[in-house]
PDB file of C-alpha atoms in Angstrom:
ATOM      1  CA  MET A 148      44.771 104.172  58.982  1.00 66.00           C
ATOM      2  CA  SER A 149      44.674 105.207  55.314  1.00 72.00           C
ATOM      3  CA  ARG A 150      41.960 104.035  52.914  1.00 74.00           C
ATOM      4  CA  THR A 151      44.270 101.573  51.177  1.00 79.00           C
ATOM      5  CA  MET A 152      45.479 100.092  54.445  1.00 83.00           C
ATOM      6  CA  ARG A 153      41.923  99.902  55.778  1.00 83.00           C
ATOM      7  CA  LEU A 154      40.877  97.766  52.801  1.00 88.00           C
ATOM      8  CA  TYR A 155      44.005  95.641  53.161  1.00 90.00           C
ATOM      9  CA  TYR A 156      43.635  94.984  56.887  1.00 90.00           C
ATOM     10  CA  TYR A 157      39.909  94.292  56.675  1.00 91.00           C
ATOM     11  CA  ALA A 158      40.414  91.751  53.883  1.00 94.00           C
ATOM     12  CA  VAL A 159      43.467  90.045  55.424  1.00 94.00           C
ATOM     13  CA  LEU A 160      42.138  89.901  58.996  1.00 92.00           C
ATOM     14  CA  GLY A 161      38.730  88.779  57.710  1.00 92.00           C
ATOM     15  CA  ALA A 162      40.451  85.897  55.891  1.00 94.00           C
ATOM     16  CA  MET A 163      42.403  85.032  59.054  1.00 94.00           C
ATOM     17  CA  GLY A 164      39.147  85.038  60.996  1.00 91.00           C
ATOM     18  CA  GLY A 165      37.657  82.558  58.523  1.00 90.00           C
ATOM     19  CA  LEU A 166      40.658  80.241  58.964  1.00 92.00           C
ATOM     20  CA  ILE A 167      40.470  80.449  62.750  1.00 92.00           C
ATOM     21  CA  GLY A 168      36.738  79.726  62.592  1.00 87.00           C
ATOM     22  CA  TRP A 169      37.435  76.690  60.408  1.00 85.00           C
ATOM     23  CA  GLN A 170      40.000  75.355  62.863  1.00 85.00           C
ATOM     24  CA  ALA A 171      37.785  76.068  65.880  1.00 82.00           C
ATOM     25  CA  SER A 172      34.865  74.173  64.376  1.00 77.00           C
ATOM     26  CA  ASN A 173      37.129  71.233  63.550  1.00 77.00           C
ATOM     27  CA  MET A 174      38.579  71.127  67.062  1.00 75.00           C
ATOM     28  CA  ALA A 175      35.060  71.110  68.453  1.00 66.00           C
ATOM     29  CA  GLY A 176      34.345  68.022  66.383  1.00 56.00           C
ATOM     30  CA  LEU A 177      31.666  69.768  64.345  1.00 51.00           C
ATOM     31  CA  SER A 178      31.121  69.701  60.611  1.00 50.00           C
ATOM     32  CA  PHE A 179      29.136  71.407  57.883  1.00 48.00           C
ATOM     33  CA  TRP A 180      27.812  67.993  56.921  1.00 48.00           C
ATOM     34  CA  SER A 181      25.706  67.580  60.079  1.00 50.00           C
ATOM     35  CA  ASN A 182      21.971  68.200  59.703  1.00 50.00           C
ATOM     36  CA  LEU A 183      21.445  68.831  63.385  1.00 58.00           C
ATOM     37  CA  TYR A 184      20.207  72.371  64.026  1.00 69.00           C
ATOM     38  CA  LEU A 185      22.279  72.885  67.175  1.00 72.00           C
ATOM     39  CA  SER A 186      25.434  71.802  65.372  1.00 74.00           C
ATOM     40  CA  GLU A 187      24.762  74.391  62.664  1.00 77.00           C
ATOM     41  CA  VAL A 188      24.199  77.046  65.333  1.00 82.00           C
ATOM     42  CA  LEU A 189      27.494  76.224  67.061  1.00 82.00           C
ATOM     43  CA  VAL A 190      29.527  75.981  63.868  1.00 82.00           C
ATOM     44  CA  GLY A 191      28.099  79.243  62.554  1.00 82.00           C
ATOM     45  CA  GLY A 192      28.658  80.916  65.902  1.00 86.00           C
ATOM     46  CA  LEU A 193      32.322  79.888  66.057  1.00 87.00           C
ATOM     47  CA  ILE A 194      32.961  81.108  62.516  1.00 86.00           C
ATOM     48  CA  GLY A 195      31.100  84.358  63.179  1.00 87.00           C
ATOM     49  CA  LEU A 196      32.953  84.942  66.443  1.00 90.00           C
ATOM     50  CA  SER A 197      36.338  84.522  64.740  1.00 92.00           C
ATOM     51  CA  ILE A 198      35.609  86.723  61.720  1.00 89.00           C
ATOM     52  CA  GLY A 199      33.830  89.332  63.847  1.00 86.00           C
ATOM     53  CA  ALA A 200      36.664  89.518  66.375  1.00 90.00           C
ATOM     54  CA  LEU A 201      39.376  89.945  63.727  1.00 91.00           C
ATOM     55  CA  LEU A 202      37.400  92.610  61.847  1.00 86.00           C
ATOM     56  CA  GLY A 203      36.900  94.383  65.165  1.00 84.00           C
ATOM     57  CA  VAL A 204      40.656  94.311  65.667  1.00 87.00           C
ATOM     58  CA  ALA A 205      41.079  95.803  62.172  1.00 83.00           C
ATOM     59  CA  GLU A 206      38.755  98.667  63.103  1.00 77.00           C
ATOM     60  CA  GLY A 207      40.482  99.254  66.432  1.00 76.00           C
ATOM     61  CA  MET A 208      43.936  99.340  64.819  1.00 77.00           C
ATOM     62  CA  GLY A 209      43.102 102.724  63.303  1.00 68.00           C
ATOM     63  CA  SER A 210      43.234 104.285  66.771  1.00 65.00           C
ATOM     64  CA  ARG A 211      46.552 102.656  67.729  1.00 67.00           C
ATOM     65  CA  SER A 212      45.039 102.138  71.158  1.00 71.00           C
ATOM     66  CA  LEU A 213      45.174  98.695  72.754  1.00 78.00           C
ATOM     67  CA  LEU A 214      42.046  99.503  74.746  1.00 78.00           C
ATOM     68  CA  LYS A 215      40.132 100.433  71.583  1.00 77.00           C
ATOM     69  CA  ILE A 216      41.367  97.293  69.813  1.00 84.00           C
ATOM     70  CA  LEU A 217      40.252  95.046  72.690  1.00 86.00           C
ATOM     71  CA  LYS A 218      36.897  96.796  73.007  1.00 82.00           C
ATOM     72  CA  SER A 219      36.161  96.682  69.296  1.00 82.00           C
ATOM     73  CA  GLY A 220      37.348  93.078  68.995  1.00 86.00           C
ATOM     74  CA  GLY A 221      35.237  91.974  71.957  1.00 88.00           C
ATOM     75  CA  ILE A 222      32.014  93.631  70.816  1.00 85.00           C
ATOM     76  CA  ASN A 223      32.383  92.335  67.273  1.00 84.00           C
ATOM     77  CA  ALA A 224      33.250  88.845  68.491  1.00 89.00           C
ATOM     78  CA  GLY A 225      29.994  88.660  70.444  1.00 88.00           C
ATOM     79  CA  LEU A 226      27.810  90.045  67.675  1.00 83.00           C
ATOM     80  CA  GLY A 227      29.684  87.972  65.089  1.00 84.00           C
ATOM     81  CA  PHE A 228      28.836  84.843  67.093  1.00 88.00           C
ATOM     82  CA  ILE A 229      25.155  85.810  66.999  1.00 86.00           C
ATOM     83  CA  GLY A 230      25.362  86.528  63.264  1.00 81.00           C
ATOM     84  CA  GLY A 231      26.982  83.179  62.504  1.00 82.00           C
ATOM     85  CA  ALA A 232      24.626  81.266  64.789  1.00 85.00           C
ATOM     86  CA  ILE A 233      21.664  82.778  62.938  1.00 83.00           C
ATOM     87  CA  GLY A 234      23.114  82.880  59.431  1.00 78.00           C
ATOM     88  CA  LEU A 235      24.395  79.309  59.009  1.00 78.00           C
ATOM     89  CA  PRO A 236      21.146  77.525  60.044  1.00 81.00           C
ATOM     90  CA  ILE A 237      19.196  79.860  57.755  1.00 79.00           C
ATOM     91  CA  ALA A 238      21.656  79.170  54.951  1.00 75.00           C
ATOM     92  CA  GLU A 239      21.292  75.424  55.417  1.00 74.00           C
ATOM     93  CA  GLY A 240      17.501  75.681  55.698  1.00 78.00           C
ATOM     94  CA  LEU A 241      17.229  77.697  52.479  1.00 75.00           C
ATOM     95  CA  PHE A 242      19.615  75.289  50.768  1.00 73.00           C
ATOM     96  CA  GLN A 243      17.325  72.366  51.647  1.00 75.00           C
ATOM     97  CA  VAL A 244      14.042  74.159  50.869  1.00 79.00           C
ATOM     98  CA  LEU A 245      15.301  75.373  47.496  1.00 74.00           C
ATOM     99  CA  GLY A 246      16.391  71.906  46.443  1.00 71.00           C
ATOM    100  CA  GLY A 247      20.112  72.436  46.813  1.00 67.00           C
ATOM    101  CA  ALA A 248      20.270  75.870  45.141  1.00 72.00           C
ATOM    102  CA  ILE A 249      23.641  77.391  45.975  1.00 77.00           C
ATOM    103  CA  TRP A 250      22.258  80.886  46.388  1.00 78.00           C
ATOM    104  CA  GLY A 251      20.215  79.652  49.374  1.00 76.00           C
ATOM    105  CA  ARG A 252      23.376  79.219  51.425  1.00 78.00           C
ATOM    106  CA  ALA A 253      24.802  82.431  49.980  1.00 84.00           C
ATOM    107  CA  LEU A 254      21.748  84.312  51.250  1.00 84.00           C
ATOM    108  CA  GLY A 255      22.245  82.921  54.733  1.00 81.00           C
ATOM    109  CA  TRP A 256      25.877  84.060  54.748  1.00 85.00           C
ATOM    110  CA  ALA A 257      24.726  87.462  53.488  1.00 89.00           C
ATOM    111  CA  LEU A 258      22.611  87.728  56.651  1.00 84.00           C
ATOM    112  CA  PHE A 259      25.676  86.777  58.680  1.00 84.00           C
ATOM    113  CA  GLY A 260      27.698  89.518  56.963  1.00 87.00           C
ATOM    114  CA  LEU A 261      24.938  92.056  57.616  1.00 88.00           C
ATOM    115  CA  LEU A 262      25.023  91.370  61.362  1.00 82.00           C
ATOM    116  CA  VAL A 263      28.827  91.596  61.443  1.00 82.00           C
ATOM    117  CA  GLY A 264      28.558  94.920  59.612  1.00 84.00           C
ATOM    118  CA  ILE A 265      26.056  96.245  62.142  1.00 83.00           C
ATOM    119  CA  ALA A 266      28.506  95.336  64.899  1.00 76.00           C
ATOM    120  CA  LEU A 267      31.270  97.296  63.194  1.00 76.00           C
ATOM    121  CA  GLY A 268      28.895 100.223  62.832  1.00 76.00           C
ATOM    122  CA  ILE A 269      28.598 100.297  66.616  1.00 73.00           C
ATOM    123  CA  THR A 270      32.367 100.407  67.180  1.00 69.00           C
ATOM    124  CA  SER A 271      33.362 102.620  64.233  1.00 65.00           C
ATOM    125  CA  GLY A 272      32.592 106.183  63.207  1.00 62.00           C
ATOM    126  CA  SER A 273      30.277 105.115  60.406  1.00 66.00           C
ATOM    127  CA  GLN A 274      26.485 104.995  60.352  1.00 72.00           C
ATOM    128  CA  ALA A 275      25.511 101.367  61.018  1.00 80.00           C
ATOM    129  CA  TRP A 276      23.625 100.834  57.745  1.00 85.00           C
ATOM    130  CA  LYS A 277      26.770 101.397  55.661  1.00 87.00           C
ATOM    131  CA  PRO A 278      28.935  98.590  57.114  1.00 88.00           C
ATOM    132  CA  ALA A 279      25.741  96.497  57.287  1.00 90.00           C
ATOM    133  CA  LEU A 280      25.241  96.911  53.529  1.00 93.00           C
ATOM    134  CA  GLY A 281      28.895  96.086  52.899  1.00 93.00           C
ATOM    135  CA  GLY A 282      28.670  93.025  55.125  1.00 91.00           C
ATOM    136  CA  PHE A 283      25.504  91.838  53.357  1.00 94.00           C
ATOM    137  CA  LEU A 284      27.101  92.136  49.906  1.00 95.00           C
ATOM    138  CA  GLY A 285      30.391  90.608  51.047  1.00 94.00           C
ATOM    139  CA  GLY A 286      28.632  87.791  52.883  1.00 91.00           C
ATOM    140  CA  GLY A 287      26.564  86.947  49.813  1.00 91.00           C
ATOM    141  CA  LEU A 288      29.593  86.892  47.513  1.00 94.00           C
ATOM    142  CA  GLY A 289      31.725  85.093  50.075  1.00 91.00           C
ATOM    143  CA  GLY A 290      29.014  82.511  50.698  1.00 87.00           C
ATOM    144  CA  PHE A 291      28.780  81.813  46.978  1.00 88.00           C
ATOM    145  CA  LEU A 292      32.571  81.461  46.730  1.00 90.00           C
ATOM    146  CA  LEU A 293      32.589  79.207  49.800  1.00 87.00           C
ATOM    147  CA  GLU A 294      30.216  76.741  48.191  1.00 82.00           C
ATOM    148  CA  GLU A 295      31.963  76.872  44.802  1.00 86.00           C
ATOM    149  CA  VAL A 296      35.461  76.389  46.220  1.00 87.00           C
ATOM    150  CA  ARG A 297      34.488  73.498  48.481  1.00 79.00           C
ATOM    151  CA  SER A 298      33.403  71.484  45.451  1.00 79.00           C
ATOM    152  CA  LEU A 299      36.826  71.887  43.815  1.00 84.00           C
ATOM    153  CA  PHE A 300      38.716  70.008  46.533  1.00 82.00           C
ATOM    154  CA  ALA A 301      38.783  66.244  46.924  1.00 77.00           C
ATOM    155  CA  GLU A 302      39.356  66.742  50.660  1.00 78.00           C
ATOM    156  CA  PRO A 303      36.303  68.591  52.094  1.00 77.00           C
ATOM    157  CA  LEU A 304      38.268  70.041  55.027  1.00 79.00           C
ATOM    158  CA  TYR A 305      40.719  71.835  52.729  1.00 84.00           C
ATOM    159  CA  GLY A 306      37.909  73.161  50.589  1.00 86.00           C
ATOM    160  CA  LYS A 307      36.161  74.464  53.680  1.00 84.00           C
ATOM    161  CA  ALA A 308      39.357  76.174  54.883  1.00 89.00           C
ATOM    162  CA  VAL A 309      39.879  78.015  51.601  1.00 92.00           C
ATOM    163  CA  GLY A 310      36.181  78.835  51.302  1.00 90.00           C
ATOM    164  CA  LEU A 311      35.926  80.302  54.794  1.00 89.00           C
ATOM    165  CA  SER A 312      39.042  82.390  54.175  1.00 93.00           C
ATOM    166  CA  LEU A 313      37.387  83.819  51.059  1.00 94.00           C
ATOM    167  CA  LEU A 314      34.175  84.424  53.006  1.00 91.00           C
ATOM    168  CA  GLY A 315      35.991  86.379  55.722  1.00 92.00           C
ATOM    169  CA  ALA A 316      38.018  88.352  53.182  1.00 95.00           C
ATOM    170  CA  ALA A 317      34.906  89.254  51.168  1.00 95.00           C
ATOM    171  CA  VAL A 318      32.954  90.395  54.232  1.00 92.00           C
ATOM    172  CA  GLY A 319      35.870  92.517  55.464  1.00 92.00           C
ATOM    173  CA  ALA A 320      36.719  94.036  52.084  1.00 95.00           C
ATOM    174  CA  PHE A 321      33.125  94.963  51.230  1.00 96.00           C
ATOM    175  CA  ILE A 322      32.495  96.520  54.641  1.00 91.00           C
ATOM    176  CA  ALA A 323      35.584  98.710  54.265  1.00 89.00           C
ATOM    177  CA  LEU A 324      34.811  99.539  50.627  1.00 92.00           C
ATOM    178  CA  ILE A 325      31.157 100.552  51.103  1.00 92.00           C
ATOM    179  CA  VAL A 326      31.952 102.644  54.177  1.00 86.00           C
ATOM    180  CA  LEU A 327      34.703 104.499  52.319  1.00 85.00           C
ATOM    181  CA  LEU A 328      32.621 105.049  49.190  1.00 88.00           C
ATOM    182  CA  LEU A 329      29.581 106.364  51.085  1.00 88.00           C
ATOM    183  CA  SER A 330      31.287 108.357  53.871  1.00 88.00           C
ATOM    184  CA  ARG A 331      29.993 111.918  54.189  1.00 89.00           C
ATOM    185  CA  ALA A 332      32.647 113.411  56.451  1.00 92.00           C
ATOM    186  CA  TRP A 333      36.020 112.430  57.848  1.00 93.00           C
ATOM    187  CA  LEU A 334      39.211 113.778  59.387  1.00 95.00           C
ATOM    188  CA  GLU A 335      42.503 113.084  57.651  1.00 94.00           C
ATOM    189  CA  VAL A 336      45.664 113.289  59.752  1.00 94.00           C
ATOM    190  CA  ALA A 337      48.108 115.490  57.829  1.00 94.00           C
ATOM    191  CA  SER A 338      51.007 115.501  60.318  1.00 91.00           C
ATOM    192  CA  GLY A 339      52.088 113.742  63.480  1.00 80.00           C
ATOM    193  CA  LYS A 340      52.509 110.086  64.431  1.00 81.00           C
ATOM    194  CA  MET A 341      49.316 109.020  62.660  1.00 85.00           C
ATOM    195  CA  LYS A 342      49.899 110.865  59.376  1.00 87.00           C
ATOM    196  CA  GLY A 343      47.715 109.403  56.619  1.00 86.00           C
ATOM    197  CA  SER A 344      45.120 107.969  59.010  1.00 87.00           C
ATOM    198  CA  GLU A 345      41.437 108.821  58.623  1.00 88.00           C
ATOM    199  CA  PHE A 346      38.597 109.029  61.155  1.00 89.00           C
ATOM    200  CA  ILE A 347      35.099 108.647  59.710  1.00 88.00           C
ATOM    201  CA  LEU A 348      32.594 111.025  61.312  1.00 91.00           C
ATOM    202  CA  ASP A 349      29.256 109.940  59.813  1.00 89.00           C
ATOM    203  CA  LYS A 350      27.644 108.633  62.990  1.00 86.00           C
ATOM    204  CA  PHE A 351      28.343 111.956  64.735  1.00 91.00           C
ATOM    205  CA  ILE A 352      26.691 114.192  62.137  1.00 90.00           C
ATOM    206  CA  LYS A 353      23.115 114.110  63.501  1.00 89.00           C
ATOM    207  CA  LYS A 354      22.202 117.148  65.595  1.00 89.00           C
ATOM    208  CA  ASN A 355      20.684 115.066  68.383  1.00 86.00           C
ATOM    209  CA  GLY A 356      23.210 112.262  68.047  1.00 85.00           C
ATOM    210  CA  PRO A 357      26.459 111.605  69.905  1.00 89.00           C
ATOM    211  CA  SER A 358      29.311 114.107  69.823  1.00 93.00           C
ATOM    212  CA  ALA A 359      32.958 113.151  69.279  1.00 93.00           C
ATOM    213  CA  PHE A 360      35.728 114.120  71.666  1.00 95.00           C
ATOM    214  CA  ILE A 361      39.170 114.640  70.134  1.00 96.00           C
ATOM    215  CA  GLY A 362      42.049 114.007  72.516  1.00 95.00           C
ATOM    216  CA  SER A 363      44.976 111.868  73.600  1.00 92.00           C
ATOM    217  CA  SER A 364      43.137 109.576  76.043  1.00 90.00           C
ATOM    218  CA  PRO A 365      41.564 106.340  74.729  1.00 84.00           C
ATOM    219  CA  LEU A 366      39.374 106.349  77.850  1.00 84.00           C
ATOM    220  CA  LYS A 367      37.978 109.840  77.338  1.00 89.00           C
ATOM    221  CA  SER A 368      38.058 110.475  73.596  1.00 90.00           C
ATOM    222  CA  ASP A 369      36.454 109.042  70.463  1.00 88.00           C
ATOM    223  CA  ILE A 370      39.199 110.286  68.133  1.00 91.00           C
ATOM    224  CA  VAL A 371      42.490 109.414  69.816  1.00 90.00           C
ATOM    225  CA  LEU A 372      45.707 111.177  68.796  1.00 91.00           C
ATOM    226  CA  PRO A 373      48.949 109.997  70.497  1.00 89.00           C
ATOM    227  CA  ASP A 374      50.464 113.451  70.956  1.00 92.00           C
ATOM    228  CA  PRO A 375      51.817 114.522  74.391  1.00 92.00           C
ATOM    229  CA  ASP A 376      50.835 118.136  73.650  1.00 94.00           C
ATOM    230  CA  ILE A 377      47.176 117.209  73.169  1.00 96.00           C
ATOM    231  CA  ALA A 378      44.913 117.172  76.228  1.00 96.00           C
ATOM    232  CA  PRO A 379      43.017 113.980  77.160  1.00 95.00           C
ATOM    233  CA  GLN A 380      39.873 115.762  75.898  1.00 96.00           C
ATOM    234  CA  HIS A 381      41.213 118.533  73.676  1.00 98.00           C
ATOM    235  CA  ALA A 382      38.217 119.496  71.526  1.00 97.00           C
ATOM    236  CA  LEU A 383      34.579 118.586  70.947  1.00 97.00           C
ATOM    237  CA  LEU A 384      33.186 117.856  67.491  1.00 96.00           C
ATOM    238  CA  LYS A 385      29.392 118.194  67.304  1.00 96.00           C
ATOM    239  CA  GLY A 386      27.137 117.425  64.357  1.00 93.00           C
ATOM    240  CA  GLU A 387      24.438 119.870  63.252  1.00 92.00           C
ATOM    241  CA  ASP A 388      22.856 117.690  60.501  1.00 89.00           C
ATOM    242  CA  SER A 389      24.364 119.670  57.622  1.00 88.00           C
ATOM    243  CA  HIS A 390      27.731 120.541  59.172  1.00 91.00           C
ATOM    244  CA  PHE A 391      30.006 120.129  62.199  1.00 96.00           C
ATOM    245  CA  THR A 392      31.028 122.612  64.867  1.00 97.00           C
ATOM    246  CA  LEU A 393      34.347 122.384  66.699  1.00 97.00           C
ATOM    247  CA  LYS A 394      34.744 123.593  70.284  1.00 97.00           C
ATOM    248  CA  ASP A 395      38.066 124.005  72.061  1.00 97.00           C
ATOM    249  CA  LEU A 396      38.284 122.347  75.501  1.00 97.00           C
ATOM    250  CA  SER A 397      42.010 122.725  76.124  1.00 95.00           C
ATOM    251  CA  LEU A 398      44.399 125.147  77.802  1.00 93.00           C
ATOM    252  CA  SER A 399      46.895 125.127  74.923  1.00 94.00           C
ATOM    253  CA  GLY A 400      44.306 125.910  72.269  1.00 96.00           C
ATOM    254  CA  THR A 401      42.805 124.482  69.100  1.00 97.00           C
ATOM    255  CA  PHE A 402      43.522 126.194  65.772  1.00 97.00           C
ATOM    256  CA  VAL A 403      41.612 126.196  62.471  1.00 97.00           C
ATOM    257  CA  ASN A 404      43.546 127.458  59.456  1.00 97.00           C
ATOM    258  CA  GLY A 405      46.052 129.038  61.854  1.00 94.00           C
ATOM    259  CA  ARG A 406      43.441 130.897  63.897  1.00 96.00           C
ATOM    260  CA  LYS A 407      42.804 130.040  67.541  1.00 96.00           C
ATOM    261  CA  ILE A 408      39.138 129.206  68.055  1.00 96.00           C
ATOM    262  CA  GLU A 409      36.691 128.768  70.888  1.00 96.00           C
ATOM    263  CA  LEU A 410      33.761 127.570  68.778  1.00 97.00           C
ATOM    264  CA  THR A 411      33.572 127.470  64.983  1.00 97.00           C
ATOM    265  CA  GLN A 412      31.704 125.853  62.113  1.00 96.00           C
ATOM    266  CA  LEU A 413      33.910 123.572  60.066  1.00 96.00           C
ATOM    267  CA  ARG A 414      34.121 123.824  56.290  1.00 95.00           C
ATOM    268  CA  ALA A 415      35.631 121.402  53.814  1.00 94.00           C
ATOM    269  CA  ASN A 416      39.428 121.256  53.606  1.00 95.00           C
ATOM    270  CA  GLN A 417      40.026 123.392  56.705  1.00 97.00           C
ATOM    271  CA  VAL A 418      43.141 122.455  58.692  1.00 97.00           C
ATOM    272  CA  ILE A 419      42.721 121.773  62.410  1.00 97.00           C
ATOM    273  CA  LYS A 420      45.788 121.884  64.630  1.00 96.00           C
ATOM    274  CA  ALA A 421      45.912 120.442  68.144  1.00 96.00           C
ATOM    275  CA  GLY A 422      49.286 120.111  69.829  1.00 94.00           C
ATOM    276  CA  ASN A 423      51.760 119.094  67.129  1.00 93.00           C
ATOM    277  CA  THR A 424      49.150 117.272  65.058  1.00 95.00           C
ATOM    278  CA  GLU A 425      47.291 118.644  62.041  1.00 96.00           C
ATOM    279  CA  LEU A 426      44.051 117.221  60.690  1.00 97.00           C
ATOM    280  CA  VAL A 427      42.193 118.151  57.508  1.00 97.00           C
ATOM    281  CA  TYR A 428      38.399 118.147  57.615  1.00 97.00           C
ATOM    282  CA  ARG A 429      36.947 116.462  54.520  1.00 94.00           C
ATOM    283  CA  GLU A 430      33.314 116.200  53.487  1.00 91.00           C
ATOM    284  CA  ARG A 431      31.306 114.872  50.562  1.00 85.00           C
ATOM    285  CA  LYS A 432      28.060 116.657  49.734  1.00 70.00           C
TER     286      LYS A 432
END
């Protein structure tokens, strides 16, 4: 998906996750007002699971692959549950220790956002510390807004609903924003069904790190392009610390700036063609 749509989907689905978490905690008969540690763990876990799952769906939507969406949503749901289960009790503990200081709870939600960001780092093409930083900042801001908004409503449940929506939106928006601002390399789809979409390559740039397969199969490739003329594993993108190399794995060929290649070093703004799809390699030094 494009940068603008990535920000939009992360913010909107994060807000939806907050609302679902609010409803789930209410249906379970749990409340923020309980001082019992296990209740805080369960409430935080339900909220984290909901926000994490929806942000995972947002990340998976970029591939337009149902399998990728389900995988990303599932992983982020599990790690989001852990983040919420840890973050909310810490937030409440800091709130009590600091004599009711609002930033104590905000700090706990920042920890929650950090763990959700780490989860997204696992399922996305970004280095984990970048979405983690975004999640930490978004969780802190969202936690502050959550506490402020709750005090504005006479009915605590409505205040909690609005506050959790803002928390989810802030976590999602900041994760997307920080990742986009700090990305070192990415592929931009210039033609084909996914025109305008971008694939972030940062976690593949290390020489001894994982390589990225480009192809049409969501089971066999990291960068999935729905083009019938692209092989399931069409090309291999390998990081060399300072640059990427691209290796053709197909029978029909992979082209860079109109030239058929077997193995080549990529340079900024070169056009890669596989099947009927063109991608532009972008990098930020």
